Amino acid sequence: MRTIVLGTRKSNLAMKQTEWVISELKKLDLPYNYEIKKIVTKGDKILDVTLSKVGGKGLFVKEIEQAMEDKEIDIAVHSMKDMPGELQDGFTIGAITNRVDPRDAFIANDHIRLEDLPEGSVVGTSSLRRSAQLLAHRPDLNVQWIRGNIETRLRKLREENFDAIILASAGLERMGWGGDLVTEYLEPDVCIPAVGQGALGLECRNDDKEVLDLLAHLNDEAVRKRVTAERAFLQAVEGGCQVPIGGYATLEEDGEVELTALVGSPDGKVILKETRRGADPEQVGRDAAHLLLEQGAKEILDKVKRELDNQ
Ligand SMILES: NCc1[nH]cc(CCC(=O)O)c1CC(=O)O
């Protein structure tokens, strides 16, 4: 009986996600054993440093792909939102799983809602996408950088000088911490989520037919269409997870995908946002990108990348 090894980062969230994947695989009742191997990536070792400094997008993914190439692992479990736009040769996303809540969660001390936060309140985020949209909505707030995994950020909200933080609902939900912790969920009209947020990507070697067949059972075709549109947009604007880009697609009753795509300046002063709809997810993503590029998205992103490089 083949043992299929699932590799992931060693954070508690990554472990929870991988355990969930294994429980879904076990339900299939196929003759395989499953094992988890934790991989400590460079990105995990330097969480306190600005990621862009040490290789930017795909930092976590590369080392996990190396482990797959070396056959140490067979499946890599990723948050789709941490996946770079393009994979290295030899790998493919065998499944995009069902999507938990894609929205961002606003968590405030004393549960003060975003609308009611006093001027100058300190909101922690480590995402330029969140800071751009937050400041566009509430330019009077004081956005501060907050780093670390989910547990660390929640601790910093309690112990340090933050009035509120923003986290992905998905991570909280998977940790089993949704509910009471969250002050409010930010709807896409306030905060467009990150491309792929809430879905898991199960990556494998593209010549491993057995694993590809196995993963096909976990693929959610509706989510794949949505995330495909979002990622086509991300790729066409050449963005990664370090730049202020959001993309959120829904699947409509007629089978068309509707994508809202966003590029903003980190200070929230410029927000470019367009909605496109169509039958071909890739085309919808590229069209949205084209519209934003026409309006100056590339200049905004180039400026952000230059600033990150100079940090
Ligand atoms: N950038 C970190 C990260 N990568 C994936 C998630 C969880 C959400 C998801 O699976 O989409 C988070 C936490 C966060 O952004 O608050």
Short mmCIF file of C-alpha atoms and ligand atoms in Angstrom, two decimals:
data_model
loop_
_atom_site.label_atom_id
_atom_site.label_comp_id
_atom_site.label_asym_id
_atom_site.label_seq_id
_atom_site.Cartn_x
_atom_site.Cartn_y
_atom_site.Cartn_z
CA MET A 1 0.00 0.00 0.00
CA ARG A 2 1.50 3.32 -1.04
CA THR A 3 2.12 5.91 1.65
CA ILE A 4 1.35 9.37 0.36
CA VAL A 5 3.29 12.07 2.13
CA LEU A 6 1.73 15.50 2.48
CA GLY A 7 4.12 18.35 3.08
CA THR A 8 3.31 21.69 4.57
CA ARG A 9 4.74 24.54 6.57
CA LYS A 10 5.02 24.01 10.26
CA SER A 11 2.59 26.69 11.45
CA ASN A 12 -0.43 25.53 13.39
CA LEU A 13 -2.65 26.77 10.57
CA ALA A 14 -0.71 24.79 7.96
CA MET A 15 -0.96 21.70 10.14
CA LYS A 16 -4.70 22.14 10.65
CA GLN A 17 -5.17 22.55 6.91
CA THR A 18 -3.18 19.42 6.18
CA GLU A 19 -5.03 17.39 8.79
CA TRP A 20 -8.27 18.50 7.16
CA VAL A 21 -7.02 17.39 3.73
CA ILE A 22 -6.06 13.99 5.14
CA SER A 23 -9.48 13.58 6.73
CA GLU A 24 -11.09 14.34 3.35
CA LEU A 25 -8.75 11.86 1.62
CA LYS A 26 -9.54 9.16 4.17
CA LYS A 27 -13.25 9.54 3.46
CA LEU A 28 -12.53 8.30 -0.07
CA ASP A 29 -11.61 4.94 1.41
CA LEU A 30 -8.83 4.27 -1.08
CA PRO A 31 -5.92 1.95 -0.32
CA TYR A 32 -3.39 4.56 0.74
CA ASN A 33 -1.67 5.58 3.94
CA TYR A 34 -1.19 9.26 4.60
CA GLU A 35 1.63 10.95 6.44
CA ILE A 36 2.50 14.58 7.19
CA LYS A 37 5.95 16.04 6.82
CA LYS A 38 6.56 19.54 8.16
CA ILE A 39 8.87 21.70 6.11
CA VAL A 40 10.56 24.70 7.65
CA THR A 41 10.88 27.26 4.88
CA LYS A 42 13.18 30.23 4.73
CA GLY A 43 10.11 32.44 5.03
CA ASP A 44 9.20 30.84 8.33
CA LYS A 45 12.68 31.40 9.73
CA ILE A 46 12.67 35.11 9.03
CA LEU A 47 9.11 36.10 9.82
CA ASP A 48 10.30 39.22 11.57
CA VAL A 49 12.06 40.57 8.48
CA THR A 50 10.25 42.18 5.59
CA LEU A 51 9.66 39.26 3.30
CA SER A 52 10.31 41.17 0.12
CA LYS A 53 13.91 41.62 1.21
CA VAL A 54 14.67 37.94 1.02
CA GLY A 55 13.05 36.87 -2.19
CA GLY A 56 9.48 38.12 -2.19
CA LYS A 57 6.75 36.12 -3.77
CA GLY A 58 6.75 32.38 -3.62
CA LEU A 59 9.29 32.24 -0.84
CA PHE A 60 7.38 29.59 1.09
CA VAL A 61 6.44 27.63 -1.98
CA LYS A 62 9.87 27.12 -3.54
CA GLU A 63 11.37 25.00 -0.79
CA ILE A 64 8.25 22.89 -0.63
CA GLU A 65 8.52 22.28 -4.38
CA GLN A 66 12.12 21.18 -3.87
CA ALA A 67 10.93 18.58 -1.35
CA MET A 68 8.42 17.34 -3.93
CA GLU A 69 11.07 17.11 -6.60
CA ASP A 70 13.27 15.12 -4.20
CA LYS A 71 10.26 12.82 -3.56
CA GLU A 72 10.35 13.56 0.15
CA ILE A 73 6.72 14.54 -0.20
CA ASP A 74 3.99 13.83 -2.77
CA ILE A 75 1.43 16.55 -2.11
CA ALA A 76 2.03 20.08 -0.91
CA VAL A 77 -0.80 21.77 0.96
CA HIS A 78 -0.89 25.53 0.45
CA SER A 79 -3.23 28.39 1.12
CA MET A 80 -4.11 29.42 -2.43
CA LYS A 81 -3.46 33.01 -1.53
CA ASP A 82 0.19 32.25 -0.79
CA MET A 83 0.74 30.58 -4.16
CA PRO A 84 2.76 32.54 -6.69
CA GLY A 85 1.00 33.24 -9.99
CA GLU A 86 3.10 30.68 -11.83
CA LEU A 87 4.43 27.37 -10.56
CA GLN A 88 7.84 25.95 -11.38
CA ASP A 89 8.02 23.46 -14.25
CA GLY A 90 7.07 19.95 -13.29
CA PHE A 91 4.36 20.88 -10.78
CA THR A 92 0.65 21.37 -11.00
CA ILE A 93 -2.27 22.20 -8.75
CA GLY A 94 -4.08 18.87 -8.60
CA ALA A 95 -6.98 20.27 -6.62
CA ILE A 96 -8.39 23.54 -5.44
CA THR A 97 -10.56 22.66 -2.48
CA ASN A 98 -13.84 24.14 -1.40
CA ARG A 99 -13.56 27.65 -0.12
CA VAL A 100 -14.27 28.73 3.43
CA ASP A 101 -15.21 32.36 4.15
CA PRO A 102 -13.05 34.48 1.83
CA ARG A 103 -13.67 37.76 3.67
CA ASP A 104 -11.27 39.58 5.93
CA ALA A 105 -12.18 39.67 9.60
CA PHE A 106 -11.96 42.88 11.61
CA ILE A 107 -11.11 42.20 15.25
CA ALA A 108 -11.23 45.14 17.64
CA ASN A 109 -10.61 45.48 21.34
CA ASP A 110 -14.02 45.91 23.01
CA HIS A 111 -15.59 44.96 19.66
CA ILE A 112 -15.78 48.54 18.42
CA ARG A 113 -16.92 48.37 14.81
CA LEU A 114 -14.82 49.88 12.05
CA GLU A 115 -17.35 52.71 11.50
CA ASP A 116 -17.18 53.62 15.19
CA LEU A 117 -13.41 53.54 15.74
CA PRO A 118 -12.24 56.95 16.96
CA GLU A 119 -9.98 59.00 14.71
CA GLY A 120 -6.34 58.01 15.01
CA SER A 121 -7.07 54.48 16.23
CA VAL A 122 -4.26 52.04 15.54
CA VAL A 123 -5.14 49.18 13.21
CA GLY A 124 -2.58 46.43 12.66
CA THR A 125 -2.16 44.67 9.36
CA SER A 126 0.75 43.15 7.49
CA SER A 127 -0.89 43.46 4.12
CA LEU A 128 -0.66 46.43 1.76
CA ARG A 129 -3.93 45.27 0.20
CA ARG A 130 -5.66 45.67 3.55
CA SER A 131 -3.98 48.96 4.40
CA ALA A 132 -4.88 50.46 1.00
CA GLN A 133 -8.55 49.59 1.34
CA LEU A 134 -8.78 50.43 5.02
CA LEU A 135 -7.27 53.88 4.50
CA ALA A 136 -9.44 54.53 1.43
CA HIS A 137 -12.44 53.90 3.67
CA ARG A 138 -11.11 55.57 6.85
CA PRO A 139 -8.17 57.88 6.01
CA ASP A 140 -8.10 59.08 9.62
CA LEU A 141 -6.97 55.73 11.01
CA ASN A 142 -3.37 54.94 11.91
CA VAL A 143 -2.32 51.74 10.14
CA GLN A 144 0.63 49.95 11.73
CA TRP A 145 2.60 46.97 10.50
CA ILE A 146 1.97 43.80 12.51
CA ARG A 147 3.74 40.55 11.74
CA GLY A 148 3.68 36.96 12.83
CA ASN A 149 1.30 34.05 12.56
CA ILE A 150 -2.35 34.31 13.58
CA GLU A 151 -1.68 33.48 17.23
CA THR A 152 1.06 36.12 17.47
CA ARG A 153 -1.11 38.81 15.90
CA LEU A 154 -3.99 38.07 18.26
CA ARG A 155 -1.60 38.26 21.20
CA LYS A 156 -0.21 41.58 19.97
CA LEU A 157 -3.74 42.97 19.76
CA ARG A 158 -4.20 42.17 23.45
CA GLU A 159 -0.74 43.12 24.67
CA GLU A 160 0.50 45.90 22.43
CA ASN A 161 -0.76 49.25 21.38
CA PHE A 162 -3.33 48.17 18.77
CA ASP A 163 -7.02 49.01 18.78
CA ALA A 164 -7.87 46.51 16.08
CA ILE A 165 -6.33 44.09 13.60
CA ILE A 166 -7.47 42.53 10.34
CA LEU A 167 -6.96 38.85 9.60
CA ALA A 168 -8.31 36.44 7.04
CA SER A 169 -11.53 34.84 8.30
CA ALA A 170 -10.38 31.62 6.65
CA GLY A 171 -7.40 31.16 8.93
CA LEU A 172 -9.52 31.79 12.03
CA GLU A 173 -12.21 29.45 10.82
CA ARG A 174 -9.75 26.65 10.13
CA MET A 175 -8.21 27.10 13.56
CA GLY A 176 -11.71 26.82 15.00
CA TRP A 177 -11.63 30.38 16.31
CA GLY A 178 -14.22 32.22 14.20
CA GLY A 179 -17.34 33.29 16.05
CA ASP A 180 -17.03 35.53 19.08
CA LEU A 181 -13.52 36.69 18.34
CA VAL A 182 -14.52 38.61 15.21
CA THR A 183 -16.04 42.09 15.55
CA GLU A 184 -17.22 42.16 11.94
CA TYR A 185 -16.56 40.57 8.59
CA LEU A 186 -15.51 43.06 5.92
CA GLU A 187 -17.66 42.70 2.84
CA PRO A 188 -15.97 42.89 -0.56
CA ASP A 189 -17.37 46.40 -1.12
CA VAL A 190 -15.16 47.54 1.78
CA CYS A 191 -12.25 45.14 1.39
CA ILE A 192 -11.66 42.90 -1.63
CA PRO A 193 -9.97 39.74 -0.34
CA ALA A 194 -6.64 38.43 -1.55
CA VAL A 195 -6.67 36.34 -4.70
CA GLY A 196 -7.46 32.77 -3.68
CA GLN A 197 -8.21 33.64 -0.07
CA GLY A 198 -10.08 30.87 1.73
CA ALA A 199 -9.25 28.05 -0.69
CA LEU A 200 -6.49 25.46 -0.38
CA GLY A 201 -4.29 24.44 -3.28
CA LEU A 202 -3.03 20.87 -3.39
CA GLU A 203 0.09 20.77 -5.49
CA CYS A 204 1.80 17.67 -6.85
CA ARG A 205 4.33 16.52 -9.46
CA ASN A 206 2.62 16.71 -12.82
CA ASP A 207 3.76 13.19 -13.77
CA ASP A 208 2.35 11.52 -10.66
CA LYS A 209 -0.79 10.10 -12.22
CA GLU A 210 -1.84 8.23 -9.09
CA VAL A 211 -1.77 11.37 -6.94
CA LEU A 212 -3.44 13.42 -9.67
CA ASP A 213 -6.32 10.92 -9.77
CA LEU A 214 -6.54 11.01 -6.00
CA LEU A 215 -6.57 14.80 -5.83
CA ALA A 216 -9.24 15.09 -8.51
CA HIS A 217 -11.70 13.88 -5.85
CA LEU A 218 -10.96 16.93 -3.70
CA ASN A 219 -11.20 19.47 -6.49
CA ASP A 220 -14.11 21.90 -6.31
CA GLU A 221 -14.77 22.96 -9.88
CA ALA A 222 -16.80 26.06 -8.97
CA VAL A 223 -14.03 27.31 -6.69
CA ARG A 224 -11.43 26.46 -9.31
CA LYS A 225 -13.23 28.67 -11.84
CA ARG A 226 -13.41 31.56 -9.40
CA VAL A 227 -9.81 31.25 -8.30
CA THR A 228 -8.69 30.80 -11.91
CA ALA A 229 -10.20 34.18 -12.80
CA GLU A 230 -8.60 35.79 -9.76
CA ARG A 231 -5.19 34.30 -10.50
CA ALA A 232 -5.33 35.16 -14.18
CA PHE A 233 -5.77 38.76 -13.08
CA LEU A 234 -2.90 38.50 -10.58
CA GLN A 235 -0.59 37.03 -13.19
CA ALA A 236 -1.51 39.61 -15.82
CA VAL A 237 -0.66 42.48 -13.49
CA GLU A 238 2.45 40.60 -12.36
CA GLY A 239 1.52 40.81 -8.72
CA GLY A 240 2.41 38.64 -5.77
CA CYS A 241 1.09 38.54 -2.23
CA GLN A 242 3.33 41.43 -1.14
CA VAL A 243 1.65 44.11 -3.23
CA PRO A 244 -1.68 45.90 -2.83
CA ILE A 245 -3.81 43.72 -5.09
CA GLY A 246 -7.19 42.14 -4.40
CA GLY A 247 -9.36 39.91 -6.52
CA TYR A 248 -12.64 38.27 -5.75
CA ALA A 249 -14.79 36.24 -8.13
CA THR A 250 -18.20 34.64 -7.80
CA LEU A 251 -19.83 32.05 -10.00
CA GLU A 252 -23.20 33.23 -11.28
CA GLU A 253 -26.26 31.10 -12.00
CA ASP A 254 -25.64 31.18 -15.73
CA GLY A 255 -22.17 29.72 -15.20
CA GLU A 256 -20.38 33.01 -15.81
CA VAL A 257 -17.69 34.26 -13.50
CA GLU A 258 -17.87 37.78 -12.11
CA LEU A 259 -14.58 39.19 -10.91
CA THR A 260 -13.89 42.39 -9.02
CA ALA A 261 -10.24 43.29 -9.26
CA LEU A 262 -8.41 45.94 -7.29
CA VAL A 263 -5.04 47.65 -7.25
CA GLY A 264 -4.45 50.44 -4.76
CA SER A 265 -1.71 52.60 -3.38
CA PRO A 266 -0.72 51.53 0.16
CA ASP A 267 -1.91 54.90 1.56
CA GLY A 268 -5.36 54.32 0.07
CA LYS A 269 -5.27 57.53 -1.95
CA VAL A 270 -5.58 55.72 -5.25
CA ILE A 271 -7.94 52.79 -5.63
CA LEU A 272 -8.42 51.23 -9.05
CA LYS A 273 -11.29 48.78 -9.10
CA GLU A 274 -13.18 47.11 -11.95
CA THR A 275 -15.73 44.35 -12.26
CA ARG A 276 -15.80 42.05 -15.30
CA ARG A 277 -18.02 39.13 -16.12
CA GLY A 278 -17.78 36.33 -18.67
CA ALA A 279 -17.84 32.63 -19.47
CA ASP A 280 -14.06 32.13 -19.64
CA PRO A 281 -12.41 32.69 -16.23
CA GLU A 282 -8.93 33.27 -17.70
CA GLN A 283 -10.29 35.83 -20.11
CA VAL A 284 -12.25 37.61 -17.37
CA GLY A 285 -9.06 37.83 -15.28
CA ARG A 286 -6.99 39.15 -18.17
CA ASP A 287 -9.68 41.67 -19.14
CA ALA A 288 -9.88 43.02 -15.60
CA ALA A 289 -6.09 43.32 -15.53
CA HIS A 290 -6.10 45.13 -18.84
CA LEU A 291 -8.63 47.67 -17.54
CA LEU A 292 -6.59 48.37 -14.42
CA LEU A 293 -3.30 48.54 -16.32
CA GLU A 294 -4.86 51.15 -18.61
CA GLN A 295 -5.65 53.21 -15.53
CA GLY A 296 -2.09 53.12 -14.19
CA ALA A 297 -1.95 49.93 -12.11
CA LYS A 298 1.56 49.11 -13.28
CA GLU A 299 2.92 52.47 -12.15
CA ILE A 300 1.39 51.99 -8.69
CA LEU A 301 2.77 48.46 -8.36
CA ASP A 302 6.22 49.40 -9.67
CA LYS A 303 6.42 52.18 -7.11
CA VAL A 304 5.46 49.79 -4.29
CA LYS A 305 8.03 47.24 -5.45
CA ARG A 306 10.76 49.91 -5.57
CA GLU A 307 9.89 51.02 -2.06
CA LEU A 308 9.95 47.43 -0.78
CA ASP A 309 13.34 46.87 -2.42
CA ASN A 310 14.75 49.94 -0.71
CA GLN A 311 13.60 48.98 2.78
N1 LIG B 1 -0.67 35.70 4.57
C1 LIG B 1 -0.78 34.73 5.62
C2 LIG B 1 -1.94 33.81 5.41
N2 LIG B 1 -1.96 32.90 4.42
C3 LIG B 1 -3.14 32.22 4.48
C4 LIG B 1 -3.86 32.71 5.54
C5 LIG B 1 -5.18 32.18 5.91
C6 LIG B 1 -6.25 32.55 4.96
C7 LIG B 1 -6.39 31.71 3.72
O1 LIG B 1 -6.21 30.48 3.76
O2 LIG B 1 -6.70 32.26 2.68
C8 LIG B 1 -3.12 33.73 6.16
C9 LIG B 1 -3.47 34.51 7.35
C10 LIG B 1 -3.98 35.91 7.13
O3 LIG B 1 -3.81 36.51 6.06
O4 LIG B 1 -4.58 36.47 8.06
#
